Short mmCIF file of C-alpha atoms and ligand atoms in Angstrom, two decimals:
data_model
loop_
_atom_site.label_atom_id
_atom_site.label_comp_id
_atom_site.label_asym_id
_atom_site.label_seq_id
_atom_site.Cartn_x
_atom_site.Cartn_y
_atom_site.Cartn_z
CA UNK A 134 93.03 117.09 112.56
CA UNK A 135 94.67 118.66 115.37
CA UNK A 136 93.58 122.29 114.39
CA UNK A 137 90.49 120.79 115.97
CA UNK A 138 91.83 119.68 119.13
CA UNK A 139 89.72 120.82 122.14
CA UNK A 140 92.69 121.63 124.48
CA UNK A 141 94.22 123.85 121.80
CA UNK A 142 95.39 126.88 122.48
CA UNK A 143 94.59 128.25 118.68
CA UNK A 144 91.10 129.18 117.66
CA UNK A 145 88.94 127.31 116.48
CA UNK A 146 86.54 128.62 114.47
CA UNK A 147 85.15 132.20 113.55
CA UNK A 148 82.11 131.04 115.70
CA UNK A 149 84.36 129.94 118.69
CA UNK A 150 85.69 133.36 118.42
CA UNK A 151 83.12 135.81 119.27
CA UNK A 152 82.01 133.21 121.96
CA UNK A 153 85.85 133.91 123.12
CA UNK A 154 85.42 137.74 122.84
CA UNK A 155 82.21 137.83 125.06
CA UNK A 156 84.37 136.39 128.00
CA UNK A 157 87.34 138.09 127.29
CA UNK A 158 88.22 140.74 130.31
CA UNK A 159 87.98 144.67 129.12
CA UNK A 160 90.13 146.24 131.50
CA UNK A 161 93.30 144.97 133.76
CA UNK A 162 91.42 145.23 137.18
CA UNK A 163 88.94 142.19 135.63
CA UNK A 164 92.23 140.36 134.16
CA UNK A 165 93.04 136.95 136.46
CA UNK A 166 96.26 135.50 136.87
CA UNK A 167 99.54 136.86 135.41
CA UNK A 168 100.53 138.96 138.77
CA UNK A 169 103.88 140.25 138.14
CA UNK A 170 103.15 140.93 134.25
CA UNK A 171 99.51 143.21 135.16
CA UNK A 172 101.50 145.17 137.57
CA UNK A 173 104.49 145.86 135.44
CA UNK A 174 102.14 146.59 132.88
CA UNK A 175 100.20 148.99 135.22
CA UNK A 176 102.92 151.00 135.47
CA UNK A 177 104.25 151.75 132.13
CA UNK A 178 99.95 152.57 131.16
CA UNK A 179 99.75 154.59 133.96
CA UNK A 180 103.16 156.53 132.94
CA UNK A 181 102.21 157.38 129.65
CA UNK A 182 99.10 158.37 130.55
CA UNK A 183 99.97 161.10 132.74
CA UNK A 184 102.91 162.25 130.43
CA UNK A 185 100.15 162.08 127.90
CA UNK A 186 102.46 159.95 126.08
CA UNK A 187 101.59 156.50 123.68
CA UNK A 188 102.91 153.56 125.61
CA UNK A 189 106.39 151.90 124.45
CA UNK A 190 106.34 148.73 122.31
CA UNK A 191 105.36 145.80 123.45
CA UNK A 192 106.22 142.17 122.78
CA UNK A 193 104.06 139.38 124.18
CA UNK A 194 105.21 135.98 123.44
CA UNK A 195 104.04 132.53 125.44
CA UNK A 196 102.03 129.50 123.79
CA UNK A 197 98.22 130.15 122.07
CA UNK A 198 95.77 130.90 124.10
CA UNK A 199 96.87 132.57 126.94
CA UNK A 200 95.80 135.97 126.42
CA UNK A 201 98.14 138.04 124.57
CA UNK A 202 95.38 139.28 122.23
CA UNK A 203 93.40 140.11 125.36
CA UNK A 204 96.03 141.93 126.97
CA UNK A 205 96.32 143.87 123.86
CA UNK A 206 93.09 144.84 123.81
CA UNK A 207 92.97 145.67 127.34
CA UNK A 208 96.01 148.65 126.67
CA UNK A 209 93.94 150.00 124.33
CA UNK A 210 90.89 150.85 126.53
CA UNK A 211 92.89 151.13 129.36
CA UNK A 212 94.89 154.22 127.40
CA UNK A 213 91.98 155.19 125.51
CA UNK A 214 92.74 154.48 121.84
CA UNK A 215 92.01 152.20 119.08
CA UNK A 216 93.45 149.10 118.25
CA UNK A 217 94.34 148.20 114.32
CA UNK A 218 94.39 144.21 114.10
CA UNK A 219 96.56 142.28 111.62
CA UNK A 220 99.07 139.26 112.03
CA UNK A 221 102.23 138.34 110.54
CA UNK A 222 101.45 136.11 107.17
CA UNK A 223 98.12 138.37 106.57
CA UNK A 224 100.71 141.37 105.72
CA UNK A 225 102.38 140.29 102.24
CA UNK A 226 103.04 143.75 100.28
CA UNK A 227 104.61 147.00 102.26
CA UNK A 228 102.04 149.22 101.09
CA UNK A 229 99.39 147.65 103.06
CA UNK A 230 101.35 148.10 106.21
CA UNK A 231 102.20 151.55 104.69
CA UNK A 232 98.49 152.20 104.65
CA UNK A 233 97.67 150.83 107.98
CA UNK A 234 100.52 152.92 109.60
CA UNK A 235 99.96 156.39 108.02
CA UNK A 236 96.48 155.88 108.96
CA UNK A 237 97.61 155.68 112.77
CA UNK A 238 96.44 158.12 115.15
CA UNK A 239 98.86 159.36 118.51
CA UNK A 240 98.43 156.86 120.70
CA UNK A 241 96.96 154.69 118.30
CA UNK A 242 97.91 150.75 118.72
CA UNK A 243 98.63 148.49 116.05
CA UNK A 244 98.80 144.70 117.13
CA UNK A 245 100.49 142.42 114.81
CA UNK A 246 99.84 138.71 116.03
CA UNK A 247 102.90 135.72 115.20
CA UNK A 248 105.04 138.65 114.10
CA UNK A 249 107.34 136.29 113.92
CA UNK A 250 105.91 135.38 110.49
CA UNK A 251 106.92 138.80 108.98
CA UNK A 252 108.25 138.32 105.81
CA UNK A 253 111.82 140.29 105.51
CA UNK A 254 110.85 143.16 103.04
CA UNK A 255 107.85 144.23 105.94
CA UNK A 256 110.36 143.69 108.83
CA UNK A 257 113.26 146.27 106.95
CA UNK A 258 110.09 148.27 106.79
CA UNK A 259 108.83 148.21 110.01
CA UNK A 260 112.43 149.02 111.92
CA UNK A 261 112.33 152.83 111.13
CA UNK A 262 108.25 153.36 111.23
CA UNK A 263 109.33 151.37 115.56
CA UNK A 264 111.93 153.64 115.81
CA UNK A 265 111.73 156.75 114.33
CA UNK A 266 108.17 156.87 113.75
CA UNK A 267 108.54 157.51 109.73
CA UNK A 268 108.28 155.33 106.82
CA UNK A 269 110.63 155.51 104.32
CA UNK A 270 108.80 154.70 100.55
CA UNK A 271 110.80 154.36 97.20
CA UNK A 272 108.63 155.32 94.35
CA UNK A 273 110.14 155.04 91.13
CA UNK A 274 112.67 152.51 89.75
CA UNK A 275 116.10 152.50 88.53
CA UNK A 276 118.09 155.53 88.05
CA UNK A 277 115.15 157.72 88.83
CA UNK A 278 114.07 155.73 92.41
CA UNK A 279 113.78 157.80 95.41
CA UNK A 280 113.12 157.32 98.84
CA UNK A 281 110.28 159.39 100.59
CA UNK A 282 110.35 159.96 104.24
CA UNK A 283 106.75 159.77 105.46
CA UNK A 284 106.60 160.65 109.02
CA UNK A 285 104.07 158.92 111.36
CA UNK A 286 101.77 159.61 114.36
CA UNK A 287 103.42 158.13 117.86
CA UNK A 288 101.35 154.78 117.84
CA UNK A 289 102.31 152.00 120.00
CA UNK A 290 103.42 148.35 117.88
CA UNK A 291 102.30 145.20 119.88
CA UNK A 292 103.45 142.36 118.77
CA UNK A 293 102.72 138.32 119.92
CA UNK A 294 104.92 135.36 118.77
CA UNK A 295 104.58 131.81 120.38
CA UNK A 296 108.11 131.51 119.80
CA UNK A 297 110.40 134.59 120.61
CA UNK A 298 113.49 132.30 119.59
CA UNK A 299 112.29 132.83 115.92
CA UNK A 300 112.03 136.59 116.18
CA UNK A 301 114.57 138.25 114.67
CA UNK A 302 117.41 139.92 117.11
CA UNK A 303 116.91 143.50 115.47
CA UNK A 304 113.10 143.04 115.35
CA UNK A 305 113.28 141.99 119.06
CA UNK A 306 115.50 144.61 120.42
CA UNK A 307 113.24 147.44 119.08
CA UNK A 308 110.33 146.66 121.88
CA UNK A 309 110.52 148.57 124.45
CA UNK A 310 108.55 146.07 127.02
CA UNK A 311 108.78 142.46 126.47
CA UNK A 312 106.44 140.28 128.45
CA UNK A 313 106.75 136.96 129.05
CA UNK A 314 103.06 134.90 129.22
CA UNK A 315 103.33 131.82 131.07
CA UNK A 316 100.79 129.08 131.55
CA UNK A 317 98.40 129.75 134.56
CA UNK A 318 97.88 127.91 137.67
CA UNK A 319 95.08 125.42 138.67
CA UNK A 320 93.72 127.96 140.85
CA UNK A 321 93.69 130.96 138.86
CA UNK A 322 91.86 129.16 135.98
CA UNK A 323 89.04 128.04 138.74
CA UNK A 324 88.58 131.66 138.90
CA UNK A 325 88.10 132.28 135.20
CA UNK A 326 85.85 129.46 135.22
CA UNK A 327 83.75 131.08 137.80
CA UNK A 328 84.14 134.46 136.35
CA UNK A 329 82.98 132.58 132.41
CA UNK A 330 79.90 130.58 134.28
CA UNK A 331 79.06 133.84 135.80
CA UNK A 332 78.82 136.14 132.30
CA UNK A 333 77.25 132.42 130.76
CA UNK A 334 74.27 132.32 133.44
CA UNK A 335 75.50 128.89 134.47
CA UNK A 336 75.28 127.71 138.08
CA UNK A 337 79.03 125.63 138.25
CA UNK A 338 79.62 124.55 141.57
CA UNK A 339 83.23 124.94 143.12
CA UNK A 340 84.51 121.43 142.72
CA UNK A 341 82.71 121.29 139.12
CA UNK A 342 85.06 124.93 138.33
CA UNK A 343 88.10 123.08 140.39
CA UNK A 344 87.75 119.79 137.75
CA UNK A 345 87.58 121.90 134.23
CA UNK A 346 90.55 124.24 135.60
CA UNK A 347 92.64 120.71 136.13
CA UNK A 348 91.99 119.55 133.05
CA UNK A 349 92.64 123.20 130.85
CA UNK A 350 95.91 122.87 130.89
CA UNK A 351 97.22 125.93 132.02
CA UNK A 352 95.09 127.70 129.22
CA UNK A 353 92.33 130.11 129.87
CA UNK A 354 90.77 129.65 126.27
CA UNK A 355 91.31 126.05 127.03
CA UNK A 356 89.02 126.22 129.88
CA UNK A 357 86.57 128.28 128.75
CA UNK A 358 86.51 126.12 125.70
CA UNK A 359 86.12 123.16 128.05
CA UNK A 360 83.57 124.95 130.07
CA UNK A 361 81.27 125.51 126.77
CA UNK A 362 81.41 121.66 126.40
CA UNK A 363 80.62 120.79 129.85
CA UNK A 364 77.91 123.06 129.76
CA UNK A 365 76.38 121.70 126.39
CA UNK A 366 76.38 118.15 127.94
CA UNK A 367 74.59 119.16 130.89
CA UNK A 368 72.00 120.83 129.00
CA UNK A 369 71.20 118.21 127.14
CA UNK A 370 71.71 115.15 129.73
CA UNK A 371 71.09 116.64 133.22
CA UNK A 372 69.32 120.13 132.62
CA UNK A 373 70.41 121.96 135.49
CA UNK A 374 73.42 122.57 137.38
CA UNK A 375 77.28 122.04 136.53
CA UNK A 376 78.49 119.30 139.39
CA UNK A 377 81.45 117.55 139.69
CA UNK A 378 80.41 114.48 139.12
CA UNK A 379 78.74 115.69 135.02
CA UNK A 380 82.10 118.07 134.93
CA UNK A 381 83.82 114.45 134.92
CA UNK A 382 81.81 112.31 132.35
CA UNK A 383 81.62 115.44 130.08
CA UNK A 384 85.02 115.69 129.69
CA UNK A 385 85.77 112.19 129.91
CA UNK A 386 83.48 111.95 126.96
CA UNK A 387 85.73 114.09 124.88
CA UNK A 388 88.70 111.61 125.01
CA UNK A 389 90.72 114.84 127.98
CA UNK A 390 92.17 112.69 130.62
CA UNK A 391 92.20 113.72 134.41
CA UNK A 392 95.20 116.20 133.74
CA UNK A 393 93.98 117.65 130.45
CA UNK A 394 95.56 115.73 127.91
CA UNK A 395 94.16 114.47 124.83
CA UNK A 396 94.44 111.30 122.20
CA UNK A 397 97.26 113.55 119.89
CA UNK A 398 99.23 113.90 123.41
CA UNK A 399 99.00 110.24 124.77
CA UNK A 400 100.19 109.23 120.85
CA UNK A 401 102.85 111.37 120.92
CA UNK A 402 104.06 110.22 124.20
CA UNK A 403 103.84 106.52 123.66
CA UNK A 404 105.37 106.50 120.06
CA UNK A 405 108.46 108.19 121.69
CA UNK A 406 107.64 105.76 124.69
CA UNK A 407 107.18 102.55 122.30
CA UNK A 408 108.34 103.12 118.81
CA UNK A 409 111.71 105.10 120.10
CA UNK A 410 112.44 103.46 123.52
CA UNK A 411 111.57 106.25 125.69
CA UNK A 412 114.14 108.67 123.24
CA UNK A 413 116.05 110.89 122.41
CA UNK A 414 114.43 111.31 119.36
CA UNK A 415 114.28 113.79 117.07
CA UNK A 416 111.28 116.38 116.32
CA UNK A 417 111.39 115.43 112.58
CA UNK A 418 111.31 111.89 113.01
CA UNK A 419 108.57 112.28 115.40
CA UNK A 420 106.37 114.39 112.78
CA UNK A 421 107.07 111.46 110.44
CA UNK A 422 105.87 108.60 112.62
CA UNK A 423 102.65 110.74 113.45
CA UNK A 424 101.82 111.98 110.21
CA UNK A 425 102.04 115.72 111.72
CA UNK A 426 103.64 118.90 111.13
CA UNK A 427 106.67 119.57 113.08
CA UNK A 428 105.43 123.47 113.76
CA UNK A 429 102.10 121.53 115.50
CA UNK A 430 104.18 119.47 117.38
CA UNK A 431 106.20 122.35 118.72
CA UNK A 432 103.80 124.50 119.00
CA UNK A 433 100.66 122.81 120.19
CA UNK A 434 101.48 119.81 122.04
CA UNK A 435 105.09 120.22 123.71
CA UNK A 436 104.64 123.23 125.53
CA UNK A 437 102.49 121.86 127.97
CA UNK A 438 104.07 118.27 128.45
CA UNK A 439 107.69 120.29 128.96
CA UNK A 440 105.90 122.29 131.47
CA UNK A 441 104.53 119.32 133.32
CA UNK A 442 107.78 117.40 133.33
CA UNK A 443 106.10 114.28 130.46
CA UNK A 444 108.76 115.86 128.59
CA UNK A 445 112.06 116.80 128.33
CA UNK A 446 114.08 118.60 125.03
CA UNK A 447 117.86 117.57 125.49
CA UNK A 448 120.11 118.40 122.48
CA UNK A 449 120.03 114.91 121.28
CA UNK A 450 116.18 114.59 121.01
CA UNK A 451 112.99 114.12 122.85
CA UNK A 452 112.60 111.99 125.65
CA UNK A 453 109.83 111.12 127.92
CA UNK A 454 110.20 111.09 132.47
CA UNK A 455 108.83 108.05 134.15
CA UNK A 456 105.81 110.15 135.40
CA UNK A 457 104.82 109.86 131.66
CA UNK A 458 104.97 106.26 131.31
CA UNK A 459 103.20 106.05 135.09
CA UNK A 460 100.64 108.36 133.83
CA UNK A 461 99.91 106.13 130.42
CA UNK A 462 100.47 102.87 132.61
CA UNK A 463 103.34 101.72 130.32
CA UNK A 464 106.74 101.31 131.60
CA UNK A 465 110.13 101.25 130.03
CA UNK A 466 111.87 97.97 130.88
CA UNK A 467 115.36 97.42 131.53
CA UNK A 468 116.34 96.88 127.82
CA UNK A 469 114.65 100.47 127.55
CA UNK A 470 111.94 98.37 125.89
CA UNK A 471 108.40 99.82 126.36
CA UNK A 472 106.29 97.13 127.26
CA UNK A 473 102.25 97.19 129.64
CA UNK A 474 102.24 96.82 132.82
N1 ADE B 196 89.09 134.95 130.14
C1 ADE B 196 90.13 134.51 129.43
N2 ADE B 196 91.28 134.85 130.05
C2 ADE B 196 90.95 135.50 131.16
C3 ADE B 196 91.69 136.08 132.22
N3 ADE B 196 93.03 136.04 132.25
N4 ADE B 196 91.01 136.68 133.21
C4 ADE B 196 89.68 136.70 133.18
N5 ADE B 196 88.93 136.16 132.24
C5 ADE B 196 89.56 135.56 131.23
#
């Protein structure tokens, strides 16, 4: 059920994809938001370009949908070269990653997405073919194994994890560059809005862009996700332009509250708010009571409510701030029992 949430960061669908890819930005100069990171990253492009060099590694991590693909994509063209895609889980035997790397080209990238799913036999193998650009291949068994040293082209590894806590220490200290992605701000998603309506031929007026960046959620794909539904419900109800006032009843139609959150968020928050007193309580627990996997939890709805304070992870367990109850119009009582206002 939540794989379907609007105000995910995770993909959808295969068709919510290529509508993704049609607004994605091609090149740094059309990127918005992420300041310090583009100019950092300006730098070490521009280096290895004029030491005619493939850039260093590069690890990416932040929560779903904030553009590490895209930024991925956007070192490629910006240096020129192709980009090989493949994630973590979808590499299961060494000699597919074998293939894929001996295959490289100089310069080449190959972008691995939650690399942090890398099962251990493809992570041993990975750590020379990062390092010393060769892949070492047994062929044989027993007493007659032996290990062939295959050297590779100088191709750059990307990687993107959600979590870098769950990347391995040796994994993580062979990047070179190591990028943090952080949710964006109110403002800069207003632009992507703008910049989306624009490529989409639809006429969004300022406050209508200001409303949908509110409620994204720090989350470009969010917003442009939200801007897709907005648009669909004007189409069919109003037939014209995107105003505030349709921006508002389209997304209040799909259950996203005035600061982007959704029914999965509100029930998480007021089972820790009713069922556990407010907390600590544990993730596990949690998952239980909501019939949900931990990982989703984690992954898909904390992120967000720890980054606008709903939240709080203390060693004991979760527990929700008063601006969460406020914001649910619940309250925690003096007996830390939740109770309506
Ligand atoms: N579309 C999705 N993310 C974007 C970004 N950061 N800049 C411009 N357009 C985008």
């Amino acid at each position: 059920m939540s794989r379907e949430r609007i105000v995910s960061g995770d993909i959808i669908s295969a068709e919510e994809e290529s509508f993704i890819l049609s607004l994605r930005p091609k090149l740094l100069g059309e990127y918005i938001g992420q300041q310090a990171l583009k100019e950092k990253l300006k730098v070490s492009i521009q280096a290895a370009r004029k030491r005619r060099e493939s850039c260093e590694h590069v690890l990416f991590y932040g929560p779903p949908g904030l553009g590490k693909t895209t930024l991925a994509h956007i070192i490629a063209n910006e240096m020129g070269t192709r980009l090989v895609a493949t994630s973590g889980p979808a590499l299961s035997r060494t000699g597919d990653l074998m293939g894929i790397l001996t295959n490289m080209k100089e310069g080449d990238i190959l972008f691995i997405d939650e690399i942090h799913r890398l099962s251990p036999a493809i992570e041993e193998f990975i750590y020379p073919a990062m390092e010393d650009f060769k892949v070492d291949f047994v062929v044989d068994k027993g007493a007659f194994a032996k290990v062939i040293n295959i050297p590779l082209k100088r191709y750059t590894l990307i990687g993107a994890t959600t979590r870098a806590g769950l990347l391995s220490p040796p994994l993580r200290d062979r990047f070179g560059l190591y990028y943090h992605i952080d949710f964006y701000k109110a403002s800069e998603l207003k632009e992507i809005v703008m910049r989306s309506a624009g490529l989409l031929e639809v006429y969004v007026t300022e406050e209508a862009a200001g409303e949908i960046a509110r409620r994204a959620r720090g989350t470009p794909r969010v917003a442009n996700r939200l801007l897709r539904r907005v648009r669909d419900f004007v189409t069919v109800k109003a037939d014209g332009e995107v105003t505030l006032e349709l921006a508002k009843k389209a997304l209040d139609s799909e259950g996203i509250d005035t600061i982007g959150l959704d029914n999965l968020d509100r029930k998480f928050l007021k089972v820790i708010i009713e069922f556990y007193k407010g907390g600590p309580v544990g993730i596990e627990a949690l998952g239980a009571t909501l019939n949900e996997e931990t990982d989703t939890l984690v992954d898909m709805v904390e992120p967000y409510l720890l980054k606008i304070g709903f939240l709080q992870r203390t060693r004991r367990g979760r527990m929700v701030s008063p601006d969460a109850c406020r914001h649910l119009g619940l309250a925690v009582d003096d007996s830390s029992q939740a109770k309506l206002f």
